[in-house]
One Martini backbone bead per residue (centre of mass of N, CA, C, O) as a GRO file, in nm:
protein
  473
    1UNK     BB    1  -1.308  -0.954  11.033
    2UNK     BB    2  -1.154  -0.673  11.009
    3UNK     BB    3  -1.117  -0.400  10.820
    4UNK     BB    4  -0.812  -0.388  10.848
    5UNK     BB    5  -0.762  -0.685  10.769
    6UNK     BB    6  -0.905  -0.669  10.502
    7UNK     BB    7  -0.721  -0.455  10.382
    8UNK     BB    8  -0.463  -0.617  10.420
    9UNK     BB    9  -0.552  -0.861  10.251
   10UNK     BB   10  -0.603  -0.705   9.991
   11UNK     BB   11  -0.316  -0.598   9.960
   12UNK     BB   12  -0.178  -0.873   9.956
   13UNK     BB   13  -0.327  -0.977   9.708
   14UNK     BB   14  -0.240  -0.751   9.519
   15UNK     BB   15   0.063  -0.798   9.548
   16UNK     BB   16   0.061  -1.092   9.454
   17UNK     BB   17  -0.058  -1.032   9.178
   18UNK     BB   18   0.171  -0.851   9.080
   19UNK     BB   19   0.400  -1.056   9.123
   20UNK     BB   20   0.280  -1.274   8.942
   21UNK     BB   21   0.271  -1.104   8.686
   22UNK     BB   22   0.571  -1.040   8.682
   23UNK     BB   23   0.659  -1.335   8.665
   24UNK     BB   24   0.516  -1.402   8.403
   25UNK     BB   25   0.641  -1.179   8.232
   26UNK     BB   26   0.931  -1.269   8.281
   27UNK     BB   27   0.892  -1.548   8.151
   28UNK     BB   28   0.793  -1.440   7.871
   29UNK     BB   29   1.048  -1.215   7.898
   30UNK     BB   30   1.320  -1.353   7.881
   31UNK     BB   31   1.684  -1.363   7.909
   32UNK     BB   32   1.708  -1.502   7.611
   33UNK     BB   33   1.934  -1.653   7.385
   34UNK     BB   34   1.932  -1.705   7.050
   35UNK     BB   35   1.910  -1.875   6.722
   36UNK     BB   36   1.981  -1.863   6.382
   37UNK     BB   37   1.849  -2.107   6.141
   38UNK     BB   38   2.002  -2.153   5.866
   39UNK     BB   39   1.990  -2.327   5.514
   40UNK     BB   40   2.233  -2.201   5.312
   41UNK     BB   41   2.352  -2.517   5.265
   42UNK     BB   42   2.540  -2.821   5.142
   43UNK     BB   43   2.691  -2.892   5.457
   44UNK     BB   44   2.478  -2.952   5.668
   45UNK     BB   45   2.341  -3.067   5.922
   46UNK     BB   46   2.109  -3.216   6.061
   47UNK     BB   47   1.847  -3.130   6.248
   48UNK     BB   48   1.916  -3.310   6.489
   49UNK     BB   49   2.212  -3.218   6.519
   50UNK     BB   50   2.154  -2.912   6.538
   51UNK     BB   51   1.987  -2.924   6.800
   52UNK     BB   52   2.214  -3.037   6.972
   53UNK     BB   53   2.401  -2.789   6.935
   54UNK     BB   54   2.213  -2.571   7.045
   55UNK     BB   55   2.189  -2.702   7.332
   56UNK     BB   56   2.484  -2.793   7.397
   57UNK     BB   57   2.713  -2.600   7.281
   58UNK     BB   58   2.533  -2.315   7.308
   59UNK     BB   59   2.288  -2.292   7.513
   60UNK     BB   60   2.017  -2.241   7.396
   61UNK     BB   61   1.652  -2.115   7.413
   62UNK     BB   62   1.641  -2.031   7.109
   63UNK     BB   63   1.474  -2.051   6.775
   64UNK     BB   64   1.521  -1.949   6.428
   65UNK     BB   65   1.331  -1.975   6.134
   66UNK     BB   66   1.273  -1.920   5.760
   67UNK     BB   67   1.031  -2.118   5.814
   68UNK     BB   68   0.845  -2.455   5.824
   69UNK     BB   69   1.029  -2.694   5.872
   70UNK     BB   70   0.937  -3.014   5.953
   71UNK     BB   71   1.212  -3.139   6.037
   72UNK     BB   72   1.281  -2.925   6.249
   73UNK     BB   73   1.018  -2.930   6.417
   74UNK     BB   74   1.056  -3.229   6.491
   75UNK     BB   75   1.342  -3.199   6.629
   76UNK     BB   76   1.208  -2.990   6.853
   77UNK     BB   77   1.061  -3.197   6.989
   78UNK     BB   78   1.069  -3.183   7.346
   79UNK     BB   79   1.201  -2.928   7.386
   80UNK     BB   80   1.308  -2.602   7.542
   81UNK     BB   81   1.268  -2.452   7.275
   82UNK     BB   82   1.202  -2.158   7.147
   83UNK     BB   83   0.997  -2.090   6.855
   84UNK     BB   84   1.055  -1.954   6.522
   85UNK     BB   85   0.846  -1.881   6.250
   86UNK     BB   86   0.785  -1.845   5.880
   87UNK     BB   87   0.634  -1.646   5.650
   88UNK     BB   88   0.652  -1.610   5.331
   89UNK     BB   89   0.673  -1.345   5.123
   90UNK     BB   90   0.513  -1.464   4.865
   91UNK     BB   91   0.217  -1.494   5.044
   92UNK     BB   92   0.118  -1.225   5.166
   93UNK     BB   93  -0.083  -1.109   4.958
   94UNK     BB   94  -0.280  -1.351   4.958
   95UNK     BB   95  -0.338  -1.354   5.269
   96UNK     BB   96  -0.447  -1.056   5.311
   97UNK     BB   97  -0.735  -1.163   5.138
   98UNK     BB   98  -0.723  -1.476   5.281
   99UNK     BB   99  -0.831  -1.663   5.536
  100UNK     BB  100  -0.814  -1.953   5.428
  101UNK     BB  101  -0.510  -1.944   5.365
  102UNK     BB  102  -0.416  -1.884   5.651
  103UNK     BB  103  -0.540  -2.133   5.785
  104UNK     BB  104  -0.386  -2.341   5.612
  105UNK     BB  105  -0.101  -2.265   5.692
  106UNK     BB  106  -0.134  -2.315   5.997
  107UNK     BB  107  -0.243  -2.608   5.982
  108UNK     BB  108   0.019  -2.727   5.835
  109UNK     BB  109   0.278  -2.565   5.993
  110UNK     BB  110   0.175  -2.571   6.314
  111UNK     BB  111  -0.038  -2.763   6.448
  112UNK     BB  112   0.127  -3.047   6.435
  113UNK     BB  113   0.354  -2.923   6.661
  114UNK     BB  114   0.148  -2.822   6.860
  115UNK     BB  115   0.318  -2.802   7.174
  116UNK     BB  116   0.576  -2.984   7.154
  117UNK     BB  117   0.652  -2.748   6.990
  118UNK     BB  118   0.769  -2.427   7.104
  119UNK     BB  119   0.579  -2.221   6.961
  120UNK     BB  120   0.596  -1.845   6.987
  121UNK     BB  121   0.667  -1.741   6.684
  122UNK     BB  122   0.510  -1.557   6.407
  123UNK     BB  123   0.661  -1.462   6.111
  124UNK     BB  124   0.587  -1.212   5.868
  125UNK     BB  125   0.828  -1.227   5.704
  126UNK     BB  126   1.140  -1.052   5.566
  127UNK     BB  127   1.225  -0.743   5.537
  128UNK     BB  128   1.006  -0.597   5.353
  129UNK     BB  129   1.102  -0.277   5.368
  130UNK     BB  130   1.385  -0.336   5.199
  131UNK     BB  131   1.239  -0.336   4.955
  132UNK     BB  132   1.117  -0.231   4.697
  133UNK     BB  133   0.853  -0.085   4.607
  134UNK     BB  134   0.544  -0.254   4.707
  135UNK     BB  135   0.247  -0.414   4.779
  136UNK     BB  136   0.347  -0.577   5.029
  137UNK     BB  137   0.371  -0.356   5.232
  138UNK     BB  138   0.039  -0.310   5.246
  139UNK     BB  139  -0.008  -0.634   5.321
  140UNK     BB  140   0.126  -0.703   5.589
  141UNK     BB  141  -0.083  -0.640   5.818
  142UNK     BB  142  -0.325  -0.795   5.702
  143UNK     BB  143  -0.173  -1.068   5.721
  144UNK     BB  144  -0.130  -1.064   6.028
  145UNK     BB  145  -0.428  -1.067   6.100
  146UNK     BB  146  -0.493  -1.338   5.970
  147UNK     BB  147  -0.290  -1.508   6.133
  148UNK     BB  148  -0.399  -1.432   6.410
  149UNK     BB  149  -0.679  -1.553   6.367
  150UNK     BB  150  -0.577  -1.842   6.328
  151UNK     BB  151  -0.437  -1.878   6.598
  152UNK     BB  152  -0.699  -1.841   6.760
  153UNK     BB  153  -0.878  -2.057   6.624
  154UNK     BB  154  -0.656  -2.298   6.710
  155UNK     BB  155  -0.549  -2.233   7.011
  156UNK     BB  156  -0.257  -2.064   7.000
  157UNK     BB  157  -0.192  -1.887   7.275
  158UNK     BB  158   0.147  -1.851   7.277
  159UNK     BB  159   0.136  -1.695   7.005
  160UNK     BB  160   0.321  -1.456   6.836
  161UNK     BB  161   0.279  -1.185   6.610
  162UNK     BB  162   0.511  -1.081   6.346
  163UNK     BB  163   0.786  -0.862   6.208
  164UNK     BB  164   1.090  -0.830   6.053
  165UNK     BB  165   1.302  -0.549   6.067
  166UNK     BB  166   1.506  -0.305   5.958
  167UNK     BB  167   1.687  -0.009   6.009
  168UNK     BB  168   1.571   0.111   5.728
  169UNK     BB  169   1.296   0.216   5.859
  170UNK     BB  170   1.471   0.458   5.902
  171UNK     BB  171   1.542   0.796   5.831
  172UNK     BB  172   1.640   0.849   6.133
  173UNK     BB  173   1.923   0.785   6.400
  174UNK     BB  174   2.073   1.075   6.434
  175UNK     BB  175   2.027   1.103   6.699
  176UNK     BB  176   1.827   0.903   6.873
  177UNK     BB  177   1.609   1.138   6.919
  178UNK     BB  178   1.578   1.141   6.583
  179UNK     BB  179   1.401   0.912   6.548
  180UNK     BB  180   1.259   0.812   6.222
  181UNK     BB  181   1.036   0.722   6.011
  182UNK     BB  182   0.963   0.656   5.709
  183UNK     BB  183   0.752   0.831   5.498
  184UNK     BB  184   0.661   0.577   5.306
  185UNK     BB  185   0.554   0.402   5.595
  186UNK     BB  186   0.447   0.530   5.854
  187UNK     BB  187   0.126   0.541   5.803
  188UNK     BB  188   0.064   0.269   5.621
  189UNK     BB  189   0.244   0.065   5.820
  190UNK     BB  190   0.351   0.137   6.109
  191UNK     BB  191   0.098   0.223   6.256
  192UNK     BB  192  -0.062  -0.047   6.221
  193UNK     BB  193   0.161  -0.219   6.347
  194UNK     BB  194   0.162  -0.092   6.631
  195UNK     BB  195  -0.132  -0.149   6.688
  196UNK     BB  196  -0.111  -0.456   6.668
  197UNK     BB  197   0.108  -0.508   6.879
  198UNK     BB  198  -0.045  -0.379   7.122
  199UNK     BB  199  -0.311  -0.542   7.103
  200UNK     BB  200  -0.137  -0.838   7.111
  201UNK     BB  201   0.129  -0.825   7.280
  202UNK     BB  202   0.377  -0.787   7.114
  203UNK     BB  203   0.650  -0.725   6.884
  204UNK     BB  204   0.931  -0.544   6.776
  205UNK     BB  205   1.106  -0.667   6.516
  206UNK     BB  206   1.475  -0.645   6.498
  207UNK     BB  207   1.742  -0.582   6.277
  208UNK     BB  208   2.070  -0.541   6.438
  209UNK     BB  209   2.380  -0.391   6.301
  210UNK     BB  210   2.683  -0.262   6.384
  211UNK     BB  211   2.861  -0.344   6.152
  212UNK     BB  212   2.734  -0.178   5.914
  213UNK     BB  213   2.762   0.096   6.044
  214UNK     BB  214   3.069   0.086   6.079
  215UNK     BB  215   3.166   0.006   5.787
  216UNK     BB  216   3.040   0.282   5.662
  217UNK     BB  217   3.194   0.451   5.936
  218UNK     BB  218   3.499   0.387   6.044
  219UNK     BB  219   3.606   0.690   6.086
  220UNK     BB  220   3.365   0.770   6.303
  221UNK     BB  221   3.353   0.480   6.432
  222UNK     BB  222   3.430   0.303   6.692
  223UNK     BB  223   3.497  -0.023   6.724
  224UNK     BB  224   3.449  -0.076   7.029
  225UNK     BB  225   3.169   0.056   7.030
  226UNK     BB  226   3.049  -0.165   6.831
  227UNK     BB  227   3.156  -0.419   7.028
  228UNK     BB  228   3.111  -0.352   7.336
  229UNK     BB  229   3.440  -0.262   7.432
  230UNK     BB  230   3.421   0.001   7.571
  231UNK     BB  231   3.567   0.198   7.844
  232UNK     BB  232   3.572   0.544   7.749
  233UNK     BB  233   3.335   0.561   7.538
  234UNK     BB  234   3.106   0.828   7.469
  235UNK     BB  235   2.755   0.935   7.411
  236UNK     BB  236   2.569   1.242   7.399
  237UNK     BB  237   2.258   1.340   7.371
  238UNK     BB  238   2.160   1.668   7.310
  239UNK     BB  239   1.843   1.625   7.371
  240UNK     BB  240   1.818   1.397   7.610
  241UNK     BB  241   2.105   1.335   7.778
  242UNK     BB  242   2.190   1.065   7.694
  243UNK     BB  243   2.422   0.801   7.767
  244UNK     BB  244   2.658   0.621   7.563
  245UNK     BB  245   2.859   0.297   7.532
  246UNK     BB  246   2.705   0.197   7.262
  247UNK     BB  247   2.567   0.128   6.948
  248UNK     BB  248   2.324  -0.052   7.010
  249UNK     BB  249   2.171   0.143   7.195
  250UNK     BB  250   2.139   0.365   6.990
  251UNK     BB  251   1.972   0.205   6.781
  252UNK     BB  252   1.738   0.119   6.966
  253UNK     BB  253   1.654   0.407   7.066
  254UNK     BB  254   1.580   0.522   6.788
  255UNK     BB  255   1.330   0.339   6.768
  256UNK     BB  256   1.182   0.431   7.022
  257UNK     BB  257   1.158   0.726   6.942
  258UNK     BB  258   0.990   0.669   6.689
  259UNK     BB  259   0.750   0.539   6.839
  260UNK     BB  260   0.688   0.778   7.020
  261UNK     BB  261   0.607   0.973   6.781
  262UNK     BB  262   0.357   0.765   6.713
  263UNK     BB  263   0.234   0.684   7.015
  264UNK     BB  264   0.449   0.424   7.103
  265UNK     BB  265   0.647   0.400   7.388
  266UNK     BB  266   0.587   0.069   7.489
  267UNK     BB  267   0.699  -0.103   7.280
  268UNK     BB  268   0.824  -0.405   7.229
  269UNK     BB  269   1.139  -0.553   7.197
  270UNK     BB  270   1.299  -0.768   6.937
  271UNK     BB  271   1.584  -0.934   6.854
  272UNK     BB  272   1.601  -1.102   6.550
  273UNK     BB  273   1.894  -0.973   6.478
  274UNK     BB  274   2.246  -1.038   6.552
  275UNK     BB  275   2.595  -0.958   6.458
  276UNK     BB  276   2.921  -1.094   6.334
  277UNK     BB  277   3.160  -1.140   6.114
  278UNK     BB  278   3.427  -1.400   6.057
  279UNK     BB  279   3.429  -1.294   5.753
  280UNK     BB  280   3.576  -1.174   5.429
  281UNK     BB  281   3.639  -0.987   5.191
  282UNK     BB  282   3.894  -0.796   5.087
  283UNK     BB  283   3.687  -0.533   5.042
  284UNK     BB  284   3.641  -0.577   5.343
  285UNK     BB  285   3.563  -0.488   5.687
  286UNK     BB  286   3.602  -0.657   6.008
  287UNK     BB  287   3.578  -0.963   5.919
  288UNK     BB  288   3.632  -1.157   6.214
  289UNK     BB  289   3.682  -1.357   6.482
  290UNK     BB  290   3.748  -1.150   6.697
  291UNK     BB  291   3.501  -0.963   6.656
  292UNK     BB  292   3.276  -1.174   6.676
  293UNK     BB  293   3.336  -1.270   6.962
  294UNK     BB  294   3.323  -0.999   7.103
  295UNK     BB  295   3.036  -0.918   7.031
  296UNK     BB  296   2.869  -1.174   7.112
  297UNK     BB  297   2.963  -1.189   7.404
  298UNK     BB  298   2.866  -0.902   7.486
  299UNK     BB  299   2.569  -0.943   7.420
  300UNK     BB  300   2.515  -1.174   7.611
  301UNK     BB  301   2.599  -1.026   7.868
  302UNK     BB  302   2.390  -0.799   7.845
  303UNK     BB  303   2.116  -0.978   7.801
  304UNK     BB  304   2.184  -1.168   8.082
  305UNK     BB  305   2.164  -0.973   8.290
  306UNK     BB  306   2.160  -0.942   8.658
  307UNK     BB  307   1.994  -0.728   8.619
  308UNK     BB  308   1.865  -0.571   8.378
  309UNK     BB  309   1.983  -0.317   8.158
  310UNK     BB  310   1.915  -0.225   7.883
  311UNK     BB  311   1.865   0.114   7.809
  312UNK     BB  312   1.878   0.445   7.851
  313UNK     BB  313   1.562   0.467   7.780
  314UNK     BB  314   1.537   0.142   7.898
  315UNK     BB  315   1.590   0.066   8.190
  316UNK     BB  316   1.564  -0.278   8.287
  317UNK     BB  317   1.496  -0.403   8.011
  318UNK     BB  318   1.412  -0.669   7.841
  319UNK     BB  319   1.604  -0.837   7.565
  320UNK     BB  320   1.517  -1.025   7.335
  321UNK     BB  321   1.712  -1.277   7.132
  322UNK     BB  322   1.893  -1.325   6.817
  323UNK     BB  323   2.150  -1.482   6.677
  324UNK     BB  324   2.370  -1.438   6.393
  325UNK     BB  325   2.450  -1.767   6.335
  326UNK     BB  326   2.485  -2.096   6.337
  327UNK     BB  327   2.606  -2.104   6.039
  328UNK     BB  328   2.806  -2.128   5.784
  329UNK     BB  329   2.676  -2.025   5.459
  330UNK     BB  330   2.770  -2.124   5.128
  331UNK     BB  331   2.475  -2.015   4.972
  332UNK     BB  332   2.498  -1.724   5.022
  333UNK     BB  333   2.447  -1.437   4.892
  334UNK     BB  334   2.699  -1.218   4.822
  335UNK     BB  335   2.905  -1.121   5.026
  336UNK     BB  336   3.127  -1.281   5.235
  337UNK     BB  337   2.984  -1.217   5.505
  338UNK     BB  338   2.723  -1.387   5.453
  339UNK     BB  339   2.910  -1.669   5.498
  340UNK     BB  340   3.023  -1.540   5.811
  341UNK     BB  341   2.802  -1.572   6.086
  342UNK     BB  342   2.886  -1.815   6.236
  343UNK     BB  343   2.936  -2.011   6.528
  344UNK     BB  344   2.953  -2.245   6.321
  345UNK     BB  345   3.056  -2.501   6.156
  346UNK     BB  346   2.930  -2.750   5.955
  347UNK     BB  347   3.088  -2.971   6.148
  348UNK     BB  348   3.016  -2.852   6.458
  349UNK     BB  349   3.226  -2.640   6.519
  350UNK     BB  350   3.380  -2.384   6.655
  351UNK     BB  351   3.481  -2.071   6.574
  352UNK     BB  352   3.404  -1.993   6.872
  353UNK     BB  353   3.362  -1.944   7.191
  354UNK     BB  354   3.017  -1.992   7.320
  355UNK     BB  355   2.751  -1.881   7.560
  356UNK     BB  356   2.406  -1.818   7.556
  357UNK     BB  357   2.353  -1.818   7.876
  358UNK     BB  358   2.600  -1.648   8.025
  359UNK     BB  359   2.780  -1.848   8.231
  360UNK     BB  360   3.046  -1.794   8.105
  361UNK     BB  361   3.329  -1.675   8.191
  362UNK     BB  362   3.567  -1.465   8.067
  363UNK     BB  363   3.817  -1.629   8.169
  364UNK     BB  364   3.766  -1.876   7.986
  365UNK     BB  365   3.811  -1.742   7.710
  366UNK     BB  366   4.112  -1.639   7.768
  367UNK     BB  367   4.251  -1.926   7.740
  368UNK     BB  368   4.163  -1.877   7.430
  369UNK     BB  369   4.303  -1.745   7.177
  370UNK     BB  370   4.256  -1.515   6.936
  371UNK     BB  371   4.282  -1.417   6.634
  372UNK     BB  372   4.421  -1.167   6.488
  373UNK     BB  373   4.336  -0.895   6.333
  374UNK     BB  374   4.372  -0.785   5.965
  375UNK     BB  375   4.081  -0.605   5.876
  376UNK     BB  376   4.030  -0.312   6.033
  377UNK     BB  377   4.148  -0.218   5.767
  378UNK     BB  378   4.182  -0.138   5.464
  379UNK     BB  379   4.282  -0.267   5.180
  380UNK     BB  380   4.604  -0.227   5.012
  381UNK     BB  381   4.572  -0.314   4.672
  382UNK     BB  382   4.565  -0.595   4.484
  383UNK     BB  383   4.282  -0.762   4.314
  384UNK     BB  384   4.134  -1.075   4.243
  385UNK     BB  385   3.924  -1.292   4.030
  386UNK     BB  386   3.830  -1.627   4.111
  387UNK     BB  387   3.782  -1.947   4.136
  388UNK     BB  388   3.609  -2.143   4.329
  389UNK     BB  389   3.606  -2.393   4.525
  390UNK     BB  390   3.400  -2.633   4.376
  391UNK     BB  391   3.295  -2.540   4.118
  392UNK     BB  392   3.058  -2.559   3.888
  393UNK     BB  393   3.114  -2.636   3.560
  394UNK     BB  394   2.850  -2.564   3.421
  395UNK     BB  395   2.817  -2.283   3.552
  396UNK     BB  396   3.093  -2.172   3.460
  397UNK     BB  397   3.040  -2.148   3.159
  398UNK     BB  398   2.814  -1.934   3.188
  399UNK     BB  399   2.988  -1.718   3.335
  400UNK     BB  400   3.191  -1.675   3.110
  401UNK     BB  401   2.990  -1.582   2.898
  402UNK     BB  402   2.903  -1.335   3.054
  403UNK     BB  403   3.178  -1.191   3.094
  404UNK     BB  404   3.244  -1.196   2.774
  405UNK     BB  405   2.956  -1.046   2.684
  406UNK     BB  406   3.027  -0.722   2.759
  407UNK     BB  407   3.265  -0.642   2.601
  408UNK     BB  408   3.563  -0.469   2.532
  409UNK     BB  409   3.761  -0.723   2.523
  410UNK     BB  410   3.770  -0.890   2.790
  411UNK     BB  411   3.853  -1.198   2.641
  412UNK     BB  412   4.079  -1.195   2.420
  413UNK     BB  413   4.331  -1.349   2.567
  414UNK     BB  414   4.144  -1.642   2.556
  415UNK     BB  415   4.184  -1.668   2.275
  416UNK     BB  416   4.300  -1.796   2.015
  417UNK     BB  417   4.638  -1.676   2.046
  418UNK     BB  418   4.640  -1.570   2.313
  419UNK     BB  419   4.818  -1.501   2.608
  420UNK     BB  420   4.572  -1.679   2.782
  421UNK     BB  421   4.496  -1.957   2.649
  422UNK     BB  422   4.722  -2.075   2.816
  423UNK     BB  423   4.569  -2.282   2.961
  424UNK     BB  424   4.312  -2.494   2.811
  425UNK     BB  425   4.082  -2.420   3.050
  426UNK     BB  426   3.809  -2.343   3.222
  427UNK     BB  427   3.938  -2.231   3.482
  428UNK     BB  428   4.155  -2.049   3.354
  429UNK     BB  429   3.954  -1.879   3.190
  430UNK     BB  430   3.781  -1.790   3.433
  431UNK     BB  431   3.993  -1.636   3.589
  432UNK     BB  432   4.025  -1.420   3.372
  433UNK     BB  433   3.730  -1.332   3.325
  434UNK     BB  434   3.671  -1.237   3.615
  435UNK     BB  435   3.897  -1.027   3.642
  436UNK     BB  436   3.827  -0.859   3.391
  437UNK     BB  437   3.540  -0.786   3.466
  438UNK     BB  438   3.590  -0.652   3.743
  439UNK     BB  439   3.795  -0.437   3.650
  440UNK     BB  440   3.587  -0.303   3.443
  441UNK     BB  441   3.292  -0.305   3.637
  442UNK     BB  442   3.304  -0.209   3.937
  443UNK     BB  443   3.224   0.100   3.911
  444UNK     BB  444   2.930  -0.011   3.786
  445UNK     BB  445   2.870  -0.280   3.995
  446UNK     BB  446   3.056  -0.500   3.970
  447UNK     BB  447   3.127  -0.838   4.063
  448UNK     BB  448   3.279  -1.134   4.255
  449UNK     BB  449   3.047  -1.381   4.244
  450UNK     BB  450   2.891  -1.558   4.038
  451UNK     BB  451   2.710  -1.739   4.210
  452UNK     BB  452   2.965  -1.851   4.395
  453UNK     BB  453   3.218  -1.899   4.177
  454UNK     BB  454   3.374  -1.660   4.326
  455UNK     BB  455   3.689  -1.505   4.439
  456UNK     BB  456   3.901  -1.331   4.625
  457UNK     BB  457   4.251  -1.218   4.564
  458UNK     BB  458   4.611  -1.144   4.639
  459UNK     BB  459   4.696  -1.352   4.426
  460UNK     BB  460   4.870  -1.363   4.144
  461UNK     BB  461   4.763  -1.537   3.837
  462UNK     BB  462   4.985  -1.477   3.672
  463UNK     BB  463   5.158  -1.591   3.358
  464UNK     BB  464   5.403  -1.492   3.207
  465UNK     BB  465   5.246  -1.310   2.949
  466UNK     BB  466   5.003  -1.339   3.146
  467UNK     BB  467   4.800  -1.063   3.242
  468UNK     BB  468   4.606  -0.979   3.505
  469UNK     BB  469   4.355  -0.811   3.590
  470UNK     BB  470   4.287  -0.552   3.840
  471UNK     BB  471   4.206  -0.437   4.163
  472UNK     BB  472   4.240  -0.125   4.332
  473UNK     BB  473   4.229  -0.039   4.689
   0.00000   0.00000   0.00000
């Protein structure tokens, strides 16, 4: 062989090696959209049925669970779903200083299912830095190192270790070029986290919701811009000169800029959660089926585009992602939106049609009209707080005692002889107690949740001479 041919052969080999590496990398970081499988509901299908829905109805290729539920991991066995499991927040501190404990957790919760269940991501904790300052913050990365050592020790070669953080990890995010990590965690947590991620070729897992950013500034942020549905609205960053066509790209790039400032410009991103609520409390804005379908369909379209779209700061880069969530979960605490992020109802039917593979054309969706949104602007009027359907009667009695025990005559009208004493039933008295409590204490932070025993209503429950207090929005 001549030197020229040898050089040509060497170049060909090098080119093939590069292409092969690119192919492998592409396969490892494929443009697949997954689903977050939460379990905070008392009416959810079995794991086996849920996995069938994930693969069949939703056509997802990834699934994320918030623990290491053995029944779910067993149901995922033999499927082509890439799986993410989670180390609970509560044991992070103990694991951070105890390799034996880390080994034991991985041995019990991961090893028995791998590789038949395609566990690919092991997430340590969930939004740890969103909690009030505590020692767990500073034990997070040491715990990740211990878990990573265990993963290596047991030969689980395809598993990446990470931790999902929320956008509140940033001190500043606007304009995107001003993205900066919070000063209370930047050096002690984020820098070692970025070092770990880059050393292990893992990802910066981020929970990113344009919904919450829009809902908190709905007069400043255009709704279509937040829904990735804008046709002619753009924003140009005055410092970088980059032009944005949607809020999601802005938020993601603000994180990349923040990492760049820390000296880690190439850290890979993984969207650990994103989504839009399909329902909301009366005093919440924009949580409806129309917006949820619009946002999630647009996100799937963007993330599965070929070639990849990326973001203005990282054009053409694949963004792996999980949509939140599989089901509407009726036991999730907090505002009504928290229980209305599902793509599916607990009975296994679609809240709205969606295909996470990205292969269903937009024209197919348009054949089935979505209900028009009615809460894209704040509700103006009176709202009451009443007992939720199916509320546990034992728990209800305790909640009434709490509401009435706050003083200031909150429940005087439902005492014997009071104007609202009759009908003399637990539910009727609870309706009054909840409304009276909320009306009196809302401005001081009081809510209409009562551990999921109460709901907001625009229908006045007053009767006869019994007038219920209300909140005026």
